[in-house]
Each structure stands twice: as C-alpha cells, then as structure tokens.
PDB file of C-alpha atoms and ligand atoms in Angstrom:
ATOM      1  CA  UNK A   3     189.290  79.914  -2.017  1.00  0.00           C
ATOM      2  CA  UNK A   4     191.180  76.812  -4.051  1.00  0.00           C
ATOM      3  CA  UNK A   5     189.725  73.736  -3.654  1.00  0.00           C
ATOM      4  CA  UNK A   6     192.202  72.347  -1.831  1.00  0.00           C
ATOM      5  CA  UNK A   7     191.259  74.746   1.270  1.00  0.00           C
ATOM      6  CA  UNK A   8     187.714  73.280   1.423  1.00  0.00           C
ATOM      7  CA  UNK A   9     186.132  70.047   1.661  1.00  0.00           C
ATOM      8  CA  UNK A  10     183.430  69.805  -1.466  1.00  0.00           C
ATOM      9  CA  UNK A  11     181.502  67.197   0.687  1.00  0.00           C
ATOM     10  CA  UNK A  12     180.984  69.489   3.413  1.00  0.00           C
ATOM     11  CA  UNK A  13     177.469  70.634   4.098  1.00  0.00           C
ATOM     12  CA  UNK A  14     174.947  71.347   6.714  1.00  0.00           C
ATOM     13  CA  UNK A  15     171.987  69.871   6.546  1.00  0.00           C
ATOM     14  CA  UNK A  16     169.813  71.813   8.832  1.00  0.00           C
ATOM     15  CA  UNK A  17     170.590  74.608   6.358  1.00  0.00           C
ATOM     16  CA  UNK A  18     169.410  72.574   3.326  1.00  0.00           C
ATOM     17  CA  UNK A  19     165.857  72.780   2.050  1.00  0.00           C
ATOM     18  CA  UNK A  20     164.029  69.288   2.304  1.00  0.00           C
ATOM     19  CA  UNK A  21     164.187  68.189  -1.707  1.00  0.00           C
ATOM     20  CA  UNK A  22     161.161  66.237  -1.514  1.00  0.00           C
ATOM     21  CA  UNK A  23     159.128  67.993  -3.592  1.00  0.00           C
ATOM     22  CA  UNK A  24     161.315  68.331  -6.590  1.00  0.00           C
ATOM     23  CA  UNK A  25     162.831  66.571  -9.651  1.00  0.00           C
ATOM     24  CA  UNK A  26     165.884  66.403 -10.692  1.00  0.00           C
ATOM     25  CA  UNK A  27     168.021  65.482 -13.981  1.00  0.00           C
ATOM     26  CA  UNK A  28     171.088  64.562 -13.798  1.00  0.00           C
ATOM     27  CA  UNK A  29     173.554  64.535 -17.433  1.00  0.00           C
ATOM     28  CA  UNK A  30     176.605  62.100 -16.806  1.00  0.00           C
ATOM     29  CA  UNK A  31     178.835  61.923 -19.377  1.00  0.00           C
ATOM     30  CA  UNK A  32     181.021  58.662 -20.066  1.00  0.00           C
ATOM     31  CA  UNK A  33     184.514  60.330 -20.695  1.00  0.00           C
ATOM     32  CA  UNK A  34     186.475  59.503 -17.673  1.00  0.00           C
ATOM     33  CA  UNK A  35     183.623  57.544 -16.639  1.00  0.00           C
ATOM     34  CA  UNK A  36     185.464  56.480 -13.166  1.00  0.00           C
ATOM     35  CA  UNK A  37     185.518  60.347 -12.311  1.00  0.00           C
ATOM     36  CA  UNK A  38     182.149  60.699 -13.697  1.00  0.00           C
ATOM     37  CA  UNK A  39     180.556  57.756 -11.962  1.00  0.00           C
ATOM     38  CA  UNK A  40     182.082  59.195  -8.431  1.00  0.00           C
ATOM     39  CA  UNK A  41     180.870  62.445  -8.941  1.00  0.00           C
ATOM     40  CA  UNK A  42     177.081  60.854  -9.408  1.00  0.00           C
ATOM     41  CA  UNK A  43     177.205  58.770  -6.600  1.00  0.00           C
ATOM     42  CA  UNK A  44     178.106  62.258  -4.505  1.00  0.00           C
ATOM     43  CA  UNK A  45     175.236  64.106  -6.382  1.00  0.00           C
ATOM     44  CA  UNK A  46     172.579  60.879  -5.866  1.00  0.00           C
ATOM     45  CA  UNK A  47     173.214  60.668  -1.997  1.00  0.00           C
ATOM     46  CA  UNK A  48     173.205  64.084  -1.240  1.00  0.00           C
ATOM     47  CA  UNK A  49     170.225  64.623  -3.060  1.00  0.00           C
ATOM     48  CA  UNK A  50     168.323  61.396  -1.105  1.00  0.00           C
ATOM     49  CA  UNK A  51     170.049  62.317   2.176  1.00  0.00           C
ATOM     50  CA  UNK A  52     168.158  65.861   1.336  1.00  0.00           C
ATOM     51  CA  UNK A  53     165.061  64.537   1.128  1.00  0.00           C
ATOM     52  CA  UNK A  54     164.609  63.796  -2.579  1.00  0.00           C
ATOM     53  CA  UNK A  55     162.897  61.005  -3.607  1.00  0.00           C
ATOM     54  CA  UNK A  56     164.992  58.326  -5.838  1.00  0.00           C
ATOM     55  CA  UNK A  57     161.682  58.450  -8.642  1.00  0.00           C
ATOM     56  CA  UNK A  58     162.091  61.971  -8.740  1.00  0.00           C
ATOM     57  CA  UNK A  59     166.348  61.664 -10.292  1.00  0.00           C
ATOM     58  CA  UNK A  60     166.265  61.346 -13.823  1.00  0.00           C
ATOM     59  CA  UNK A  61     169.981  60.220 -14.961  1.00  0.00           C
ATOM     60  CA  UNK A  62     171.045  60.451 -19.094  1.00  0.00           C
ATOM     61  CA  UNK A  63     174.521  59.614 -20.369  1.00  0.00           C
ATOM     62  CA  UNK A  64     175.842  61.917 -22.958  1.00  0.00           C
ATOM     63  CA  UNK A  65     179.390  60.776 -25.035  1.00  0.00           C
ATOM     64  CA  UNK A  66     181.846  63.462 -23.483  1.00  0.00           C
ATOM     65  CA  UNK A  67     181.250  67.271 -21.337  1.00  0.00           C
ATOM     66  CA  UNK A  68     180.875  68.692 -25.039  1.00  0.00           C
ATOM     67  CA  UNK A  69     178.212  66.874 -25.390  1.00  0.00           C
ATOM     68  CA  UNK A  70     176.520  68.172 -21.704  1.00  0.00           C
ATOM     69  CA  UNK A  71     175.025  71.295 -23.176  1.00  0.00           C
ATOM     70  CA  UNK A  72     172.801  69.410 -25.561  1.00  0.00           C
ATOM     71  CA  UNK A  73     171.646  66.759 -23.529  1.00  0.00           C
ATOM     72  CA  UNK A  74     171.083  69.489 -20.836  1.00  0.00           C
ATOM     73  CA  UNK A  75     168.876  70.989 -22.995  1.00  0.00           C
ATOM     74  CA  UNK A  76     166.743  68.409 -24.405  1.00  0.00           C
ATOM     75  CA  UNK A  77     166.031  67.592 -21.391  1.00  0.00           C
ATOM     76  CA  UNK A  78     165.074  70.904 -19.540  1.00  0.00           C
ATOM     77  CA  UNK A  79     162.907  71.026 -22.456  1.00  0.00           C
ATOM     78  CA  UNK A  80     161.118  67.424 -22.508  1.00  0.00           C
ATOM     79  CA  UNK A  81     161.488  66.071 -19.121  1.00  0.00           C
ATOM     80  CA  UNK A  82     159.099  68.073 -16.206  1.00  0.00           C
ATOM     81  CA  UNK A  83     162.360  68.413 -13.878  1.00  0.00           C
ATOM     82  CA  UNK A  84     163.157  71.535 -11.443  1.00  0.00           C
ATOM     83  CA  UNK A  85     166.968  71.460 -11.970  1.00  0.00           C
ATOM     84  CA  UNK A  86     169.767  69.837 -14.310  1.00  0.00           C
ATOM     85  CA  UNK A  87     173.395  68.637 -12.690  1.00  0.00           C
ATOM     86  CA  UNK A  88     175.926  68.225 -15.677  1.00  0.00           C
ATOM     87  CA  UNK A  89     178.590  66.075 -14.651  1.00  0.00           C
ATOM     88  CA  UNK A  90     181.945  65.675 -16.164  1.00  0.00           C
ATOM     89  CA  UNK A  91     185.636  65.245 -16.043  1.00  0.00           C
ATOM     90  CA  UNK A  92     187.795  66.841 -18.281  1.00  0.00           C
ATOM     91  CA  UNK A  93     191.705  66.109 -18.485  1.00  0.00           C
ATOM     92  CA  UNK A  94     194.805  67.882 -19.829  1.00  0.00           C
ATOM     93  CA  UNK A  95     196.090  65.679 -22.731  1.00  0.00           C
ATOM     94  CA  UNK A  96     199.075  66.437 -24.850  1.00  0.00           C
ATOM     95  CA  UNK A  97     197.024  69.372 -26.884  1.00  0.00           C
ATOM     96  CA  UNK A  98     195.423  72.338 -27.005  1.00  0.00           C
ATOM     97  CA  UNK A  99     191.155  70.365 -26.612  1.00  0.00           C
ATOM     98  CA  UNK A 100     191.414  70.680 -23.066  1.00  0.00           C
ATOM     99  CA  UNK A 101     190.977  74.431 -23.306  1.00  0.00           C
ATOM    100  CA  UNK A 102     188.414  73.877 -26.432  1.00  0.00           C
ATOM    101  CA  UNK A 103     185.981  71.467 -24.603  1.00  0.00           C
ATOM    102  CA  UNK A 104     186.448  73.321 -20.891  1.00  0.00           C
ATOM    103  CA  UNK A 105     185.884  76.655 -22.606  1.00  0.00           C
ATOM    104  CA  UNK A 106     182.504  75.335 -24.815  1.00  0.00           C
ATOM    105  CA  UNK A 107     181.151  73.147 -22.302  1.00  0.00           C
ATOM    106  CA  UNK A 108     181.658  76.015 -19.520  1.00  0.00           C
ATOM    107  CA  UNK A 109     179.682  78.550 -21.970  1.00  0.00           C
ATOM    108  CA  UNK A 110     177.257  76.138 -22.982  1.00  0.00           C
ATOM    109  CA  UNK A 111     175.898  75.560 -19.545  1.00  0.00           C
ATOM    110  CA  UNK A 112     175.923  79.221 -18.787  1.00  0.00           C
ATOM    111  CA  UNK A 113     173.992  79.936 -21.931  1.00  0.00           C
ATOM    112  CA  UNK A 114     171.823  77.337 -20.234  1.00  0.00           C
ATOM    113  CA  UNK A 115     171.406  79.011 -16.990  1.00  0.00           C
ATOM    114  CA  UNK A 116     171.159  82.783 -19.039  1.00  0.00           C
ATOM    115  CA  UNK A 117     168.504  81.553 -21.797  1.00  0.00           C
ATOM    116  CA  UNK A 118     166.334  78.904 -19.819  1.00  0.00           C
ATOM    117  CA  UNK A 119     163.667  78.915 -16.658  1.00  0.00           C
ATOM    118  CA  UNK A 120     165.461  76.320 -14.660  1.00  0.00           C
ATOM    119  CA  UNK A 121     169.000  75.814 -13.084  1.00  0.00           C
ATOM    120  CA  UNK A 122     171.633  74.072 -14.721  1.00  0.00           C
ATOM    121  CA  UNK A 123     174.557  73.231 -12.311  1.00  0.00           C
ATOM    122  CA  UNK A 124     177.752  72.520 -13.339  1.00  0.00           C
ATOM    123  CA  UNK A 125     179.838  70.141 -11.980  1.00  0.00           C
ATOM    124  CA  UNK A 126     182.472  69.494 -14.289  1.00  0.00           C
ATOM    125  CA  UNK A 127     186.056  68.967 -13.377  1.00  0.00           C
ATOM    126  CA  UNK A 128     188.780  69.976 -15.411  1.00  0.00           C
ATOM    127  CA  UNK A 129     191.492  68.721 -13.870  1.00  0.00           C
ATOM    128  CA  UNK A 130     195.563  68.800 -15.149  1.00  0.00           C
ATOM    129  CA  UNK A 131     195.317  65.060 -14.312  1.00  0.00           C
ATOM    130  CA  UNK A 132     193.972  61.941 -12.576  1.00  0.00           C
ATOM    131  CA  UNK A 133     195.270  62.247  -9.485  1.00  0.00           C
ATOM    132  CA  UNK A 134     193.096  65.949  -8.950  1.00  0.00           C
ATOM    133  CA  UNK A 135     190.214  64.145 -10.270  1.00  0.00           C
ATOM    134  CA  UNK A 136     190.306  61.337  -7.734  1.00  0.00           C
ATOM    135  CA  UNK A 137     190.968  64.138  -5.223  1.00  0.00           C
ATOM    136  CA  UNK A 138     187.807  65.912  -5.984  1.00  0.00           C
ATOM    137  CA  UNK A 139     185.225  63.314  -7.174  1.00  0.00           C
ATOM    138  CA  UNK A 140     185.214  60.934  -3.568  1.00  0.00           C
ATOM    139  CA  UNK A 141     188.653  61.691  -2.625  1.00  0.00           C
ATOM    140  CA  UNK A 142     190.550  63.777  -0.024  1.00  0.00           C
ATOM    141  CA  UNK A 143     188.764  66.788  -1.470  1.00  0.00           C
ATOM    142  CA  UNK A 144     185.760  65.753  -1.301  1.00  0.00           C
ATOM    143  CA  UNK A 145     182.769  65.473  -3.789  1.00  0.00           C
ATOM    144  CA  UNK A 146     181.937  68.284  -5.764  1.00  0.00           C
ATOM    145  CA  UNK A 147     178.918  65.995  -6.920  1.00  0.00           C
ATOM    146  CA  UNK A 148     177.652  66.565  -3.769  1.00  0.00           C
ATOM    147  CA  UNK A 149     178.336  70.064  -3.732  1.00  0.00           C
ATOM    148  CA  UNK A 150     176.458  70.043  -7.013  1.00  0.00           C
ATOM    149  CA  UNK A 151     173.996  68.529  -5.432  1.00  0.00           C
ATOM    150  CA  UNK A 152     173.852  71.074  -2.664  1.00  0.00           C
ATOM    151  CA  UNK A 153     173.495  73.731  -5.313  1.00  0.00           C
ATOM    152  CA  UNK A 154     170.970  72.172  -7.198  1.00  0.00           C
ATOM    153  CA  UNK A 155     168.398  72.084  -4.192  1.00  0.00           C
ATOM    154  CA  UNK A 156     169.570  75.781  -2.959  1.00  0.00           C
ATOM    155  CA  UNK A 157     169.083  76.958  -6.539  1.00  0.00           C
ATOM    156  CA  UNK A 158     165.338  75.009  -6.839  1.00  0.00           C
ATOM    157  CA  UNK A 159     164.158  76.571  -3.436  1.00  0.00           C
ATOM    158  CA  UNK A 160     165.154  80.446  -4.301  1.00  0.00           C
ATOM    159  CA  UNK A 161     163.423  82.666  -3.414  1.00  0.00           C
ATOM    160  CA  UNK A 162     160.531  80.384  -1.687  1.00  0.00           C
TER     161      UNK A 162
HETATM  162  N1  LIG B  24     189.175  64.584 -23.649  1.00  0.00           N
HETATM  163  C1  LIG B  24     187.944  64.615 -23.012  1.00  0.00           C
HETATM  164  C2  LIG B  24     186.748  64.676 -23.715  1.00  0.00           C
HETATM  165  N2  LIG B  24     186.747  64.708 -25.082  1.00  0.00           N
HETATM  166  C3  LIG B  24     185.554  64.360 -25.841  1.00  0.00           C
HETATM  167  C4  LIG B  24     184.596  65.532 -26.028  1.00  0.00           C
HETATM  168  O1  LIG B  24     183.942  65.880 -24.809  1.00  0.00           O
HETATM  169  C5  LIG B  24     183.522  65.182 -27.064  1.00  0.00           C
HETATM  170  O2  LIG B  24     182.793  64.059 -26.590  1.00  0.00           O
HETATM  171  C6  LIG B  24     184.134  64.845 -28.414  1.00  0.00           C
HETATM  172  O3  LIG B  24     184.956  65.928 -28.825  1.00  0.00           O
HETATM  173  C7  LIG B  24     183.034  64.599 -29.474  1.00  0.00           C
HETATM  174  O4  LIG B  24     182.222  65.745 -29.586  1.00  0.00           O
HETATM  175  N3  LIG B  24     185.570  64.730 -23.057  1.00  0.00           N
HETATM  176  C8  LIG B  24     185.545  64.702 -21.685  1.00  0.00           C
HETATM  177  O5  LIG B  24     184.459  64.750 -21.078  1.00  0.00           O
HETATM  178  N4  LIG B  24     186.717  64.647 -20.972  1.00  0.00           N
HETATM  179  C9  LIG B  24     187.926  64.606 -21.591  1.00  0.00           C
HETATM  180  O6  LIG B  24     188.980  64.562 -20.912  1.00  0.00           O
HETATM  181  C1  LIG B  25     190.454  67.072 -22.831  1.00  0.00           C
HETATM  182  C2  LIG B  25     190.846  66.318 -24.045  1.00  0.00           C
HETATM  183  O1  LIG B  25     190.198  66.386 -25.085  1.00  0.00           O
HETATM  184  C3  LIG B  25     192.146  65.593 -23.988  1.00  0.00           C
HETATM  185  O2  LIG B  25     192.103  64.684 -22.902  1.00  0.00           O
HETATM  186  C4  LIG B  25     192.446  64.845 -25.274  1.00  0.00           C
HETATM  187  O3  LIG B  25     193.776  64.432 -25.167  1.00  0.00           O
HETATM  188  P1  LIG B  25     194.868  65.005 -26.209  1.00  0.00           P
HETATM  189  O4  LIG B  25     194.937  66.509 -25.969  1.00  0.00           O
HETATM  190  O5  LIG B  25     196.174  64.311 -25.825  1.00  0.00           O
HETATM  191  O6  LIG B  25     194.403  64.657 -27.587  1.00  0.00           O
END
C-alpha cells in the first residue's frame, strides 16, 4: 500500500502498549532539518501520548542520514535505551547521492537491527522532493514520526 493510501498518523491507542516503562533514543539528523524537526515532534508525542515518560527520550543530532548508522550505534551501545528511532529526510538532487546515501543509510540500519539486541526503527524519508516531504512529516500524509514511534513501542513490547 503507497503512502498516499494511508494516513502515517493513524493509530489506535487501545492497541498500543503503555511505553512507560521504557527508554527511548531518538537520532535526528540536521539535513533538511524542517523535515527532520516535523518528523520528531510526530515521534515525541506519540511516544508521551503512549505513555512514555519525557526523561526516558534521549534525542542526538547527527550531520546528515549517512551519518544515522553511527550515531545509532554508539548509542545502542552507551546509552541503557530499549529502542533507537533514526530520523531523516533525504532528497533527489541533480545526481546520482540520493541513491548512495538512501541505499547506505537503509543497510546501515538494517545491519543495526540484524547485528544488535535492540530495535532500530527507521524513519527516514527519501522523498523526490519537498513537497512529499511536507506531505509525510506533519502534512496531508501524515507523520511517519509517529508511525515510527508506533513501531518503536510495538517492537520494545514483543513478545511480552
Ligand atoms: N543530500 C542529503 C544528505 N547528504 C549528506 C549526507 O547524509 C552526509 O551527511 C554527507 O555525505 C557527509 O557524510 N543527507 C540527508 O540527510 N539528506 C539529504 O538530502
Ligand atoms: C540526497 C543528496 O545528497 C542530494 O540532495 C545532493 O544534491 P545533488 O545530487 O544535487 O548534489
């Protein structure tokens, strides 16, 4: 299902594990920072209006999305939190980097996810422009920060 067929903000809550009990880091990276910043606000709400506790969010800024993976990773690895959101927005330019940073910063997390004991969510957009970043960080989309969110608590409570 596209994107555009769903509303990323969409959730029910009585379906939702209370959050409470975990913590949670959240990567931001300042690249498109005004997509960036929208798609935190989504994650931080959803994650309060879940039951999280604001002590408990942990927020880093990293440069760019390329730079996600390793501020994911240190960390998962210094920081006692449950789950990692990576936030980004990635946009086509004139050249070929798009694919380059989509493609490493897509793997990266995964490798994440494969290789580590906690889950790393990815909620970076990588959009053909500005207009379908708006449209998915706050806009008529939705928020796939919150959806990240979402995901994040989901992924925390498996299997309890
Ligand atoms: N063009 C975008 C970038 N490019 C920067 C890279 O992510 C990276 O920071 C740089 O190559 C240095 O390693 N990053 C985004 O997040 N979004 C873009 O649209
Ligand atoms: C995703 C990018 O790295 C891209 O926005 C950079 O723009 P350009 O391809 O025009 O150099």
């Amino acid at each position: 299902m596209a994107t555009a067929a769903k509303n990323l903000s969409a959730y029910d809550k009585s379906t939702i594990p209370n959050a409470k009990n975990f913590l949670f880091g959240i990567v931001v990276s300042e690249w498109n920072s005004e997509i960036t910043e929208g798609l935190y606000s989504g994650a931080h709400e959803a994650l309060l209006d879940c039951g999280a506790l604001e002590k408990n969010i942990l927020r880093w800024n990293v440069p760019g999305s390329f730079e996600l993976t390793f501020g994911c990773k240190k960390m998962m690895t210094s920081q006692k939190v449950d789950a990692v959101i990576a936030i980004g927005s990635v946009i086509q330019g004139e050249t070929k980097h798009f694919d380059f940073v989509c493609g490493a910063t897509a793997q990266g997390i995964m490798d994440l996810n494969v290789n580590g004991e906690i889950p790393v969510i990815f909620c970076v957009l990588t959009d053909n422009n500005l207009q379908q970043a708006q449209e998915r960080s706050g806009g008529k989309h939705g928020n796939k920060g919150t959806e990240a969110a979402i995901a994040a608590i989901k992924m925390v409570t498996l299997g309890i």
